[in-house]
Coordinates of C-alpha atoms in Angstrom, one line a residue:
I86 CA 10.1 64.6 119.2
V87 CA 13.5 63.8 117.8
L88 CA 15.4 65.1 114.8
D89 CA 18.2 62.9 113.2
L90 CA 20.4 65.2 111.2
G91 CA 22.5 63.4 108.6
C92 CA 20.4 60.3 109.1
N93 CA 21.9 58.4 106.1
N94 CA 19.8 55.2 105.6
G95 CA 17.8 55.8 108.8
Q96 CA 19.4 53.2 111.1
H97 CA 19.4 55.4 114.2
S98 CA 16.0 56.9 113.4
L99 CA 14.4 53.4 113.0
K100 CA 15.9 52.1 116.2
I101 CA 14.6 54.9 118.4
A102 CA 11.2 55.3 116.8
G103 CA 9.5 53.0 119.3
Y104 CA 10.7 55.3 122.2
C105 CA 9.5 58.6 120.6
R106 CA 6.3 60.4 119.7
K107 CA 7.8 61.4 116.3
V108 CA 11.1 61.0 114.5
I109 CA 12.2 63.1 111.5
G110 CA 15.3 62.2 109.6
V111 CA 17.2 64.5 107.4
D112 CA 19.9 63.7 104.8
F113 CA 21.2 65.1 101.4
D114 CA 21.6 61.7 99.9
K115 CA 18.2 60.8 98.2
K116 CA 19.3 57.2 97.6
Q117 CA 20.0 56.6 101.3
L118 CA 16.7 58.3 102.1
A119 CA 14.9 56.0 99.8
I120 CA 16.3 53.0 101.6
A121 CA 15.3 54.5 105.0
R122 CA 11.7 55.0 103.8
N123 CA 11.5 51.5 102.4
M124 CA 12.7 50.1 105.7
A125 CA 10.2 52.1 107.7
Q126 CA 7.4 50.9 105.4
D127 CA 8.5 47.4 105.7
R128 CA 8.5 47.5 109.5
Q129 CA 5.3 49.5 109.5
I130 CA 6.7 52.3 111.5
K131 CA 4.2 55.2 111.3
N132 CA 5.8 57.9 113.5
I133 CA 8.8 58.4 111.3
K134 CA 9.4 60.8 108.3
F135 CA 12.5 61.1 106.1
I136 CA 13.2 64.3 104.2
S137 CA 15.9 65.7 102.0
G138 CA 17.9 68.7 103.3
N139 CA 21.2 70.4 103.0
L140 CA 22.8 70.9 106.4
E141 CA 25.0 73.6 105.0
K142 CA 21.9 75.7 104.9
K143 CA 19.6 76.9 107.6
L144 CA 17.1 74.3 108.9
K145 CA 13.5 74.8 107.9
F146 CA 12.0 74.0 111.4
P147 CA 10.4 76.5 113.8
D148 CA 12.1 77.5 117.0
K149 CA 11.9 75.1 120.0
S150 CA 10.5 72.2 117.8
F151 CA 12.5 69.2 119.0
S152 CA 13.2 67.5 122.4
K153 CA 16.4 65.8 121.1
V154 CA 18.7 66.1 118.1
I155 CA 20.9 63.2 117.0
F156 CA 24.0 64.5 115.2
L157 CA 26.4 61.5 114.8
D158 CA 29.5 61.7 112.5
V159 CA 28.2 64.7 110.6
L160 CA 29.8 67.9 112.0
E161 CA 33.2 67.0 110.6
H162 CA 31.8 66.8 107.0
L163 CA 30.4 70.3 107.1
I164 CA 31.9 73.8 106.2
K165 CA 29.3 75.8 108.0
R166 CA 29.7 74.1 111.4
R167 CA 29.0 77.2 113.6
Q168 CA 25.8 77.9 111.6
I169 CA 24.4 74.2 112.0
L170 CA 25.2 74.2 115.7
L171 CA 23.3 77.6 116.2
E172 CA 20.5 76.2 114.2
I173 CA 20.3 73.2 116.5
K174 CA 20.3 75.4 119.5
R175 CA 17.4 77.4 117.9
I176 CA 15.2 74.4 117.3
L177 CA 15.8 72.6 120.6
K178 CA 13.1 72.9 123.2
P179 CA 14.1 74.1 126.7
H180 CA 16.0 71.3 128.4
G181 CA 16.4 69.6 125.0
L182 CA 19.6 67.6 124.2
I183 CA 22.0 67.2 121.4
F184 CA 23.8 63.9 120.9
V185 CA 27.0 64.4 118.9
A186 CA 29.7 62.0 117.6
I187 CA 32.9 63.5 116.2
P188 CA 36.4 62.2 115.4
N189 CA 39.6 62.7 117.6
N190 CA 42.7 63.9 116.0
Q191 CA 45.0 63.4 119.0
S192 CA 45.5 59.7 119.1
S193 CA 49.0 58.4 118.9
W194 CA 48.3 56.6 115.6
K195 CA 47.0 59.9 114.0
K196 CA 49.9 61.9 115.4
L197 CA 52.3 59.3 113.9
Q198 CA 50.7 59.5 110.5
R199 CA 51.0 63.4 110.5
S200 CA 54.6 63.1 111.6
V201 CA 55.5 61.4 108.4
G202 CA 53.4 63.6 106.2
I203 CA 50.4 61.5 105.9
N204 CA 46.9 62.9 106.1
S205 CA 45.4 61.5 109.3
F206 CA 41.8 62.1 108.6
A207 CA 39.7 59.0 109.0
D208 CA 37.6 60.0 106.0
P209 CA 38.8 62.0 103.0
D210 CA 35.6 64.0 103.1
H211 CA 36.3 65.3 106.6
K212 CA 36.8 69.1 106.8
I213 CA 38.0 68.9 110.4
E214 CA 38.8 66.5 113.2
Y215 CA 39.0 67.6 116.9
S216 CA 41.2 67.5 119.9
P217 CA 39.2 67.1 123.1
I218 CA 39.7 70.7 124.0
A219 CA 38.6 71.9 120.6
A220 CA 35.5 69.7 120.7
K221 CA 34.4 71.1 124.0
K222 CA 35.1 74.7 122.9
Q223 CA 33.1 74.2 119.7
L224 CA 30.0 73.5 121.8
T225 CA 30.5 75.6 124.9
N226 CA 31.4 78.8 122.9
L227 CA 28.0 78.5 121.2
G228 CA 26.0 78.2 124.5
F229 CA 25.8 74.5 124.9
K230 CA 26.5 72.8 128.3
I231 CA 28.4 69.4 128.1
L232 CA 26.7 66.8 130.1
S233 CA 28.7 63.7 129.0
F234 CA 31.9 63.4 127.0
Q235 CA 32.9 59.7 126.4
P236 CA 35.4 57.9 124.1
V237 CA 34.3 55.7 121.3
T238 CA 36.8 52.9 120.7
F239 CA 40.6 52.5 120.8
D240 CA 42.4 53.9 117.7
T241 CA 44.9 51.5 116.1
P242 CA 46.6 50.9 112.8
W243 CA 45.3 47.3 113.0
V244 CA 41.8 48.2 112.2
G245 CA 41.8 46.7 108.7
F246 CA 43.1 43.4 110.2
F247 CA 40.4 43.3 112.8
D248 CA 37.8 43.9 110.1
L249 CA 39.3 40.9 108.3
L250 CA 38.9 38.8 111.4
G251 CA 35.3 39.9 111.6
G252 CA 34.7 38.4 108.2
L253 CA 35.9 35.1 109.5
S254 CA 34.4 35.1 113.0
L255 CA 31.8 37.6 114.2
S256 CA 32.2 36.3 117.8
L257 CA 36.0 37.0 117.7
Y258 CA 35.3 40.5 116.2
S259 CA 32.7 41.2 119.0
R260 CA 35.3 40.2 121.7
I261 CA 38.0 42.5 120.1
A262 CA 35.5 45.3 119.9
K263 CA 34.7 45.0 123.6
I264 CA 38.5 45.1 124.4
K265 CA 39.0 48.2 122.2
K266 CA 36.1 50.0 123.9
A267 CA 37.4 49.1 127.3
K268 CA 40.9 50.3 126.4
A269 CA 39.5 53.6 125.1
K270 CA 37.8 54.2 128.5
L271 CA 41.3 53.7 130.1
Y272 CA 43.1 56.0 127.6
P273 CA 40.4 58.4 126.2
D274 CA 43.1 60.5 124.3
E275 CA 43.6 57.3 122.2
S276 CA 40.0 57.0 121.2
T277 CA 38.9 57.2 117.5
G278 CA 36.5 59.9 118.6
F279 CA 34.1 61.2 121.2
R280 CA 30.4 60.7 122.0
I281 CA 28.9 63.9 123.5
I282 CA 25.6 64.8 125.2
A283 CA 24.9 68.4 125.5
G284 CA 22.1 70.8 126.5
V285 CA 21.4 74.4 125.9
I286 CA 22.4 76.8 128.6
Q287 CA 19.2 78.4 129.8

């Protein structure tokens, strides 16, 4: 039983539905939820449900309800980050897992932007971005055990140019993406962000 918090238009929920008994997607944006529901209906996916919810408030789910919680690229948009993580801890079953993706603020490109007085946040709605140490502390201080901590892709000022190339050639864009991911593994501090798997300390 999986909970997808900040599910947007349901892409992750829809992909994993075939591997789960039940998936619940939660998002604040009702337009995106409508898209998610329509796609689920078109694909005749029956074990999925999308509901509206404000992640700045406490979750309306019983304790120990979910085996997995997907929480990708959401935490940095929230003010009450401690509250939502404690809520996730509360609703996870014993030996349950949380999958988190958060942005890195320590890449050379972001440091360069800050050095000349430019806001380095990847999204103007971000409330915070994390160093590797801060990201780990955010979770471990609340009783999570980090099982995997992986980079996403290499951070570069040329991202706009690469996106333009993608409009001309998807195969070229795919090759560049693979190179960037490989480089991020070699230099994890230069990653755009981190993908984390964590469990609740029993």
